[in-house]
Amino acid sequence: MSETDFALAIEDLTVSFDGFKAVDGLNLYVDKNELRVVIGPNGAGKTTVLDLICGKTRSTLGSIKFKNKELTNLSEHQIVHAGVGRKFQTPSIYENLTVYENLEVSYPKGRSVFGSLLFKMTTEIDARIKEIADEIFLKELLETEAALLSHGQKQWLEIGMLLIQDPELLMLDEPVAGMSVKERDQTAELLKRICVGRSVLVIEHDMDFVAKIAHKVTVLHQGKILAEGDMKSVQNNPEVIEVYLGH
Ligand code: ADP
Ligand code: MG
């Protein structure tokens, strides 16, 4: 298979902060319909990889292609436009707006609303908001102010705010941190559903959760790939046990 068959193809990606290589010659390929989990010790460079993909941090070297389009020279806005959505560790929702309103403001702009199409558009957006709310377990809470949601529900809402934009690559940084066991199970179910038709890249520490969702696991250590493969092979890898799982 050539690199062009992958949805996301990262090659030789390197970023140096004052000489310190947080990401060092990384090669990473993620398919469409794939849910990839990246694990590794604190400081391994996991979040930096997401920062590089979404254009928040500029690479020193290397290439990031999404659907064969080079992203490293695009602005953050252009990268979103290319179909990349990213969720940060702390939810960035509008606390004083309702669940409905949070989803509404996230509905992609630029699909112009004019004349007699206005009613049709409004109905379409309303239906889409309800569909997403159902998907993220919040359909009973559409009129609830986001500030009143549990931490887990806020995480789901932010995932919904990304989903409504229908990204083809969705990246989530530690989505179940601070969630209850039940919320973790629901999130696993949600992620398994939403990787259909797109690529999903998740950073996570909770190994029970990783086991539930990962198609493939990439272990990052000191900015480099230490191991990659299915959950079992990674869990049994002596080097992975040494630097990460053993602790
Ligand atoms: P992880 O998410 O795997 O815990 P990070 O990607 O956050 O790790 O960080 C990797 C390393 O890069 C850390 O040593 C961190 O301090 C460093 N780092 C990350 N971003 C920057 C930055 N913008 N400037 C300088 N150093 C950074
Ligand atoms: Mg991190």
Tab-separated table of C-alpha atoms and ligand atoms in Angstrom:
chain	number	residue	atom	x	y	z
A	1	MET	CA	0.000	0.000	0.000
A	2	SER	CA	1.332	3.434	-0.864
A	3	GLU	CA	1.032	6.458	1.407
A	4	THR	CA	-1.692	7.843	-0.845
A	5	ASP	CA	-4.064	5.120	0.341
A	6	PHE	CA	-4.037	6.532	3.864
A	7	ALA	CA	-6.354	9.279	5.046
A	8	LEU	CA	-3.611	10.699	7.263
A	9	ALA	CA	0.042	10.236	6.314
A	10	ILE	CA	2.675	11.802	8.559
A	11	GLU	CA	6.303	11.456	7.493
A	12	ASP	CA	9.550	12.480	9.187
A	13	LEU	CA	7.622	14.928	11.348
A	14	THR	CA	9.916	16.813	13.684
A	15	VAL	CA	9.493	19.823	15.916
A	16	SER	CA	12.285	21.326	17.858
A	17	PHE	CA	11.723	23.727	20.778
A	18	ASP	CA	15.048	25.488	21.394
A	19	GLY	CA	16.917	22.391	20.256
A	20	PHE	CA	14.722	19.939	22.183
A	21	LYS	CA	12.918	17.595	19.787
A	22	ALA	CA	9.439	17.062	21.250
A	23	VAL	CA	8.514	15.105	18.097
A	24	ASP	CA	11.397	13.430	16.350
A	25	GLY	CA	11.132	11.885	12.867
A	26	LEU	CA	7.600	10.590	13.343
A	27	ASN	CA	5.928	8.430	10.690
A	28	LEU	CA	2.260	7.754	11.307
A	29	TYR	CA	-0.425	6.478	8.940
A	30	VAL	CA	-4.095	6.362	9.797
A	31	ASP	CA	-6.780	4.913	7.534
A	32	LYS	CA	-10.316	6.025	6.914
A	33	ASN	CA	-12.715	4.209	9.300
A	34	GLU	CA	-9.799	3.671	11.663
A	35	LEU	CA	-9.750	4.538	15.339
A	36	ARG	CA	-6.118	4.924	16.375
A	37	VAL	CA	-5.069	5.469	19.968
A	38	VAL	CA	-1.771	7.102	20.865
A	39	ILE	CA	-0.411	6.275	24.315
A	40	GLY	CA	2.860	7.010	26.077
A	41	PRO	CA	4.354	8.584	29.196
A	42	ASN	CA	3.846	12.232	30.091
A	43	GLY	CA	6.004	14.437	27.927
A	44	ALA	CA	6.231	11.828	25.135
A	45	GLY	CA	5.000	14.371	22.598
A	46	LYS	CA	1.412	13.136	22.171
A	47	THR	CA	-0.330	16.492	22.512
A	48	THR	CA	2.358	18.126	20.374
A	49	VAL	CA	1.519	15.715	17.528
A	50	LEU	CA	-2.089	16.923	17.636
A	51	ASP	CA	-0.888	20.549	17.834
A	52	LEU	CA	1.196	19.951	14.702
A	53	ILE	CA	-1.655	18.301	12.787
A	54	CYS	CA	-4.127	21.087	13.562
A	55	GLY	CA	-1.577	23.827	12.819
A	56	LYS	CA	-1.364	25.229	16.347
A	57	THR	CA	2.351	24.410	16.349
A	58	ARG	CA	4.528	24.658	13.226
A	59	SER	CA	6.762	21.713	12.367
A	60	THR	CA	10.500	22.082	11.945
A	61	LEU	CA	10.680	19.284	9.376
A	62	GLY	CA	8.513	16.715	7.703
A	63	SER	CA	5.146	16.323	6.113
A	64	ILE	CA	1.530	15.908	7.235
A	65	LYS	CA	-0.786	14.899	4.432
A	66	PHE	CA	-4.504	14.525	4.892
A	67	LYS	CA	-6.306	12.976	1.933
A	68	ASN	CA	-3.123	13.719	0.021
A	69	LYS	CA	-3.239	17.431	0.841
A	70	GLU	CA	-0.202	18.881	2.606
A	71	LEU	CA	-1.278	20.532	5.870
A	72	THR	CA	2.034	21.856	7.183
A	73	ASN	CA	1.789	25.079	5.187
A	74	LEU	CA	-1.884	25.775	5.936
A	75	SER	CA	-3.356	28.038	8.620
A	76	GLU	CA	-5.374	26.550	11.506
A	77	HIS	CA	-8.530	27.795	9.819
A	78	GLN	CA	-7.608	26.163	6.500
A	79	ILE	CA	-6.866	22.898	8.299
A	80	VAL	CA	-10.343	22.933	9.866
A	81	HIS	CA	-11.709	23.620	6.398
A	82	ALA	CA	-9.748	20.601	5.084
A	83	GLY	CA	-11.862	18.461	7.437
A	84	VAL	CA	-9.795	18.246	10.611
A	85	GLY	CA	-11.512	18.688	13.991
A	86	ARG	CA	-9.694	18.669	17.300
A	87	LYS	CA	-10.828	18.466	20.891
A	88	PHE	CA	-8.529	19.803	23.584
A	89	GLN	CA	-8.020	18.307	27.044
A	90	THR	CA	-10.306	20.824	28.754
A	91	PRO	CA	-13.718	21.304	27.172
A	92	SER	CA	-14.175	24.626	25.427
A	93	ILE	CA	-17.917	25.085	25.437
A	94	TYR	CA	-20.034	28.178	26.043
A	95	GLU	CA	-21.065	27.724	29.674
A	96	ASN	CA	-23.845	30.324	29.534
A	97	LEU	CA	-25.504	28.856	26.431
A	98	THR	CA	-27.795	25.831	26.364
A	99	VAL	CA	-26.774	22.499	24.859
A	100	TYR	CA	-28.927	23.361	21.844
A	101	GLU	CA	-27.302	26.784	21.433
A	102	ASN	CA	-23.784	25.358	21.771
A	103	LEU	CA	-24.513	22.955	18.916
A	104	GLU	CA	-26.219	25.674	16.915
A	105	VAL	CA	-23.244	28.054	17.046
A	106	SER	CA	-20.987	25.175	15.980
A	107	TYR	CA	-23.011	24.405	12.881
A	108	PRO	CA	-20.683	25.083	9.942
A	109	LYS	CA	-20.906	28.615	8.617
A	110	GLY	CA	-20.579	29.512	4.979
A	111	ARG	CA	-23.549	27.426	3.977
A	112	SER	CA	-25.381	30.592	3.083
A	113	VAL	CA	-28.892	31.127	4.289
A	114	PHE	CA	-30.991	33.283	1.961
A	115	GLY	CA	-34.522	34.038	0.780
A	116	SER	CA	-37.017	31.226	0.633
A	117	LEU	CA	-34.346	28.731	1.664
A	118	LEU	CA	-34.263	30.193	5.171
A	119	PHE	CA	-37.091	28.046	6.534
A	120	LYS	CA	-35.706	24.888	4.940
A	121	MET	CA	-32.245	25.623	6.351
A	122	THR	CA	-33.573	26.303	9.855
A	123	THR	CA	-35.491	23.012	9.821
A	124	GLU	CA	-32.433	21.185	8.543
A	125	ILE	CA	-30.166	22.672	11.219
A	126	ASP	CA	-32.716	21.903	13.931
A	127	ALA	CA	-32.913	18.269	12.820
A	128	ARG	CA	-29.138	17.972	12.724
A	129	ILE	CA	-28.777	19.461	16.235
A	130	LYS	CA	-31.279	16.926	17.592
A	131	GLU	CA	-29.564	14.053	15.802
A	132	ILE	CA	-26.186	15.033	17.271
A	133	ALA	CA	-27.648	15.579	20.758
A	134	ASP	CA	-29.061	12.056	20.613
A	135	GLU	CA	-25.679	10.694	19.555
A	136	ILE	CA	-23.869	12.358	22.477
A	137	PHE	CA	-26.440	11.255	25.092
A	138	LEU	CA	-27.791	14.778	25.645
A	139	LYS	CA	-31.123	14.785	23.827
A	140	GLU	CA	-33.061	15.217	27.088
A	141	LEU	CA	-30.871	18.174	28.019
A	142	LEU	CA	-31.129	20.375	24.929
A	143	GLU	CA	-32.520	23.322	26.891
A	144	THR	CA	-30.105	22.923	29.803
A	145	GLU	CA	-27.436	25.551	30.294
A	146	ALA	CA	-24.031	24.003	29.601
A	147	ALA	CA	-22.703	25.243	32.969
A	148	LEU	CA	-25.075	22.791	34.688
A	149	LEU	CA	-23.770	19.705	32.875
A	150	SER	CA	-21.494	17.162	34.561
A	151	HIS	CA	-17.851	17.164	33.529
A	152	GLY	CA	-18.470	14.105	31.332
A	153	GLN	CA	-21.500	15.665	29.691
A	154	LYS	CA	-19.434	18.754	28.901
A	155	GLN	CA	-16.863	16.523	27.201
A	156	TRP	CA	-19.639	14.940	25.137
A	157	LEU	CA	-21.035	18.333	24.225
A	158	GLU	CA	-17.668	19.390	22.893
A	159	ILE	CA	-17.450	16.189	20.861
A	160	GLY	CA	-20.920	17.048	19.508
A	161	MET	CA	-19.746	20.554	18.595
A	162	LEU	CA	-17.052	18.927	16.469
A	163	LEU	CA	-19.334	16.234	15.044
A	164	ILE	CA	-21.843	18.784	13.787
A	165	GLN	CA	-19.071	20.042	11.499
A	166	ASP	CA	-18.703	16.500	10.152
A	167	PRO	CA	-14.874	16.371	10.238
A	168	GLU	CA	-13.148	13.613	8.298
A	169	LEU	CA	-10.368	13.468	10.854
A	170	LEU	CA	-11.377	13.850	14.477
A	171	MET	CA	-8.704	14.182	17.168
A	172	LEU	CA	-9.428	13.852	20.885
A	173	ASP	CA	-6.936	14.502	23.670
A	174	GLU	CA	-7.714	12.440	26.793
A	175	PRO	CA	-11.488	12.428	26.280
A	176	VAL	CA	-12.363	10.309	29.339
A	177	ALA	CA	-10.177	12.078	31.916
A	178	GLY	CA	-12.361	12.802	34.941
A	179	MET	CA	-15.286	10.690	33.711
A	180	SER	CA	-17.204	8.122	35.745
A	181	VAL	CA	-17.015	4.432	34.799
A	182	LYS	CA	-20.457	4.596	33.186
A	183	GLU	CA	-19.533	7.735	31.245
A	184	ARG	CA	-16.354	6.016	30.029
A	185	ASP	CA	-18.372	3.081	28.720
A	186	GLN	CA	-20.759	5.428	26.944
A	187	THR	CA	-17.831	7.359	25.458
A	188	ALA	CA	-16.306	4.114	24.171
A	189	GLU	CA	-19.611	3.305	22.506
A	190	LEU	CA	-19.767	6.828	21.040
A	191	LEU	CA	-16.238	6.713	19.615
A	192	LYS	CA	-16.805	3.304	18.054
A	193	ARG	CA	-19.836	4.727	16.273
A	194	ILE	CA	-18.246	7.965	15.084
A	195	CYS	CA	-15.156	6.447	13.484
A	196	VAL	CA	-17.353	5.072	10.704
A	197	GLY	CA	-16.719	7.100	7.567
A	198	ARG	CA	-13.854	9.074	9.074
A	199	SER	CA	-10.528	8.700	10.866
A	200	VAL	CA	-10.301	9.182	14.618
A	201	LEU	CA	-7.107	9.824	16.545
A	202	VAL	CA	-7.368	9.554	20.337
A	203	ILE	CA	-4.783	10.190	23.032
A	204	GLU	CA	-5.612	8.293	26.194
A	205	HIS	CA	-4.062	6.901	29.371
A	206	ASP	CA	-6.896	4.687	30.604
A	207	MET	CA	-5.838	1.274	29.302
A	208	ASP	CA	-9.234	-0.383	29.909
A	209	PHE	CA	-10.742	2.305	27.762
A	210	VAL	CA	-8.011	1.969	25.126
A	211	ALA	CA	-8.638	-1.791	24.959
A	212	LYS	CA	-12.324	-1.148	24.268
A	213	ILE	CA	-11.879	1.295	21.399
A	214	ALA	CA	-8.501	0.938	19.681
A	215	HIS	CA	-8.151	-0.661	16.287
A	216	LYS	CA	-4.430	-0.073	16.554
A	217	VAL	CA	-2.243	1.496	19.238
A	218	THR	CA	0.808	3.689	18.699
A	219	VAL	CA	3.177	4.087	21.634
A	220	LEU	CA	5.099	7.331	21.674
A	221	HIS	CA	8.225	7.836	23.755
A	222	GLN	CA	10.568	10.834	23.614
A	223	GLY	CA	8.946	12.017	20.392
A	224	LYS	CA	9.462	8.711	18.605
A	225	ILE	CA	7.405	5.593	18.009
A	226	LEU	CA	8.353	2.885	20.455
A	227	ALA	CA	5.817	0.319	19.281
A	228	GLU	CA	2.749	0.053	17.105
A	229	GLY	CA	0.185	-2.656	16.556
A	230	ASP	CA	-2.890	-4.215	18.104
A	231	MET	CA	-3.536	-3.781	21.802
A	232	LYS	CA	-2.242	-7.239	22.719
A	233	SER	CA	1.095	-6.934	20.933
A	234	VAL	CA	1.668	-3.498	22.433
A	235	GLN	CA	0.744	-4.636	25.954
A	236	ASN	CA	3.150	-7.548	25.703
A	237	ASN	CA	6.008	-5.499	24.277
A	238	PRO	CA	8.847	-5.497	26.873
A	239	GLU	CA	10.001	-1.982	25.945
A	240	VAL	CA	6.478	-0.632	26.326
A	241	ILE	CA	6.142	-2.305	29.702
A	242	GLU	CA	9.509	-0.855	30.695
A	243	VAL	CA	8.831	2.783	29.797
A	244	TYR	CA	5.092	3.052	30.237
A	245	LEU	CA	2.821	0.215	31.303
A	246	GLY	CA	5.044	-1.003	34.120
A	247	HIS	CA	4.509	2.188	36.112
B	1	ADP	P1	2.399	14.599	26.186
B	1	ADP	O1	1.119	15.128	25.624
B	1	ADP	O2	2.822	13.312	25.569
B	1	ADP	O3	2.362	14.490	27.686
B	1	ADP	P2	3.535	17.054	25.137
B	1	ADP	O4	3.346	16.888	23.692
B	1	ADP	O5	2.584	17.944	25.840
B	1	ADP	O6	3.563	15.629	25.849
B	1	ADP	O7	4.981	17.593	25.437
B	1	ADP	C1	6.152	16.985	24.922
B	1	ADP	C2	7.337	17.778	25.353
B	1	ADP	O8	7.408	18.989	24.595
B	1	ADP	C3	7.337	18.207	26.808
B	1	ADP	O9	8.652	18.105	27.294
B	1	ADP	C4	6.869	19.644	26.748
B	1	ADP	O10	7.350	20.365	27.833
B	1	ADP	C5	7.458	20.107	25.429
B	1	ADP	N1	6.661	21.161	24.781
B	1	ADP	C6	5.399	21.010	24.303
B	1	ADP	N2	4.970	22.149	23.720
B	1	ADP	C7	5.984	23.049	23.849
B	1	ADP	C8	6.167	24.413	23.438
B	1	ADP	N3	5.209	25.073	22.773
B	1	ADP	N4	7.347	24.991	23.729
B	1	ADP	C9	8.318	24.318	24.378
B	1	ADP	N5	8.224	23.047	24.784
B	1	ADP	C10	7.064	22.403	24.523
B	2	MG	MG	-0.712	15.668	26.542
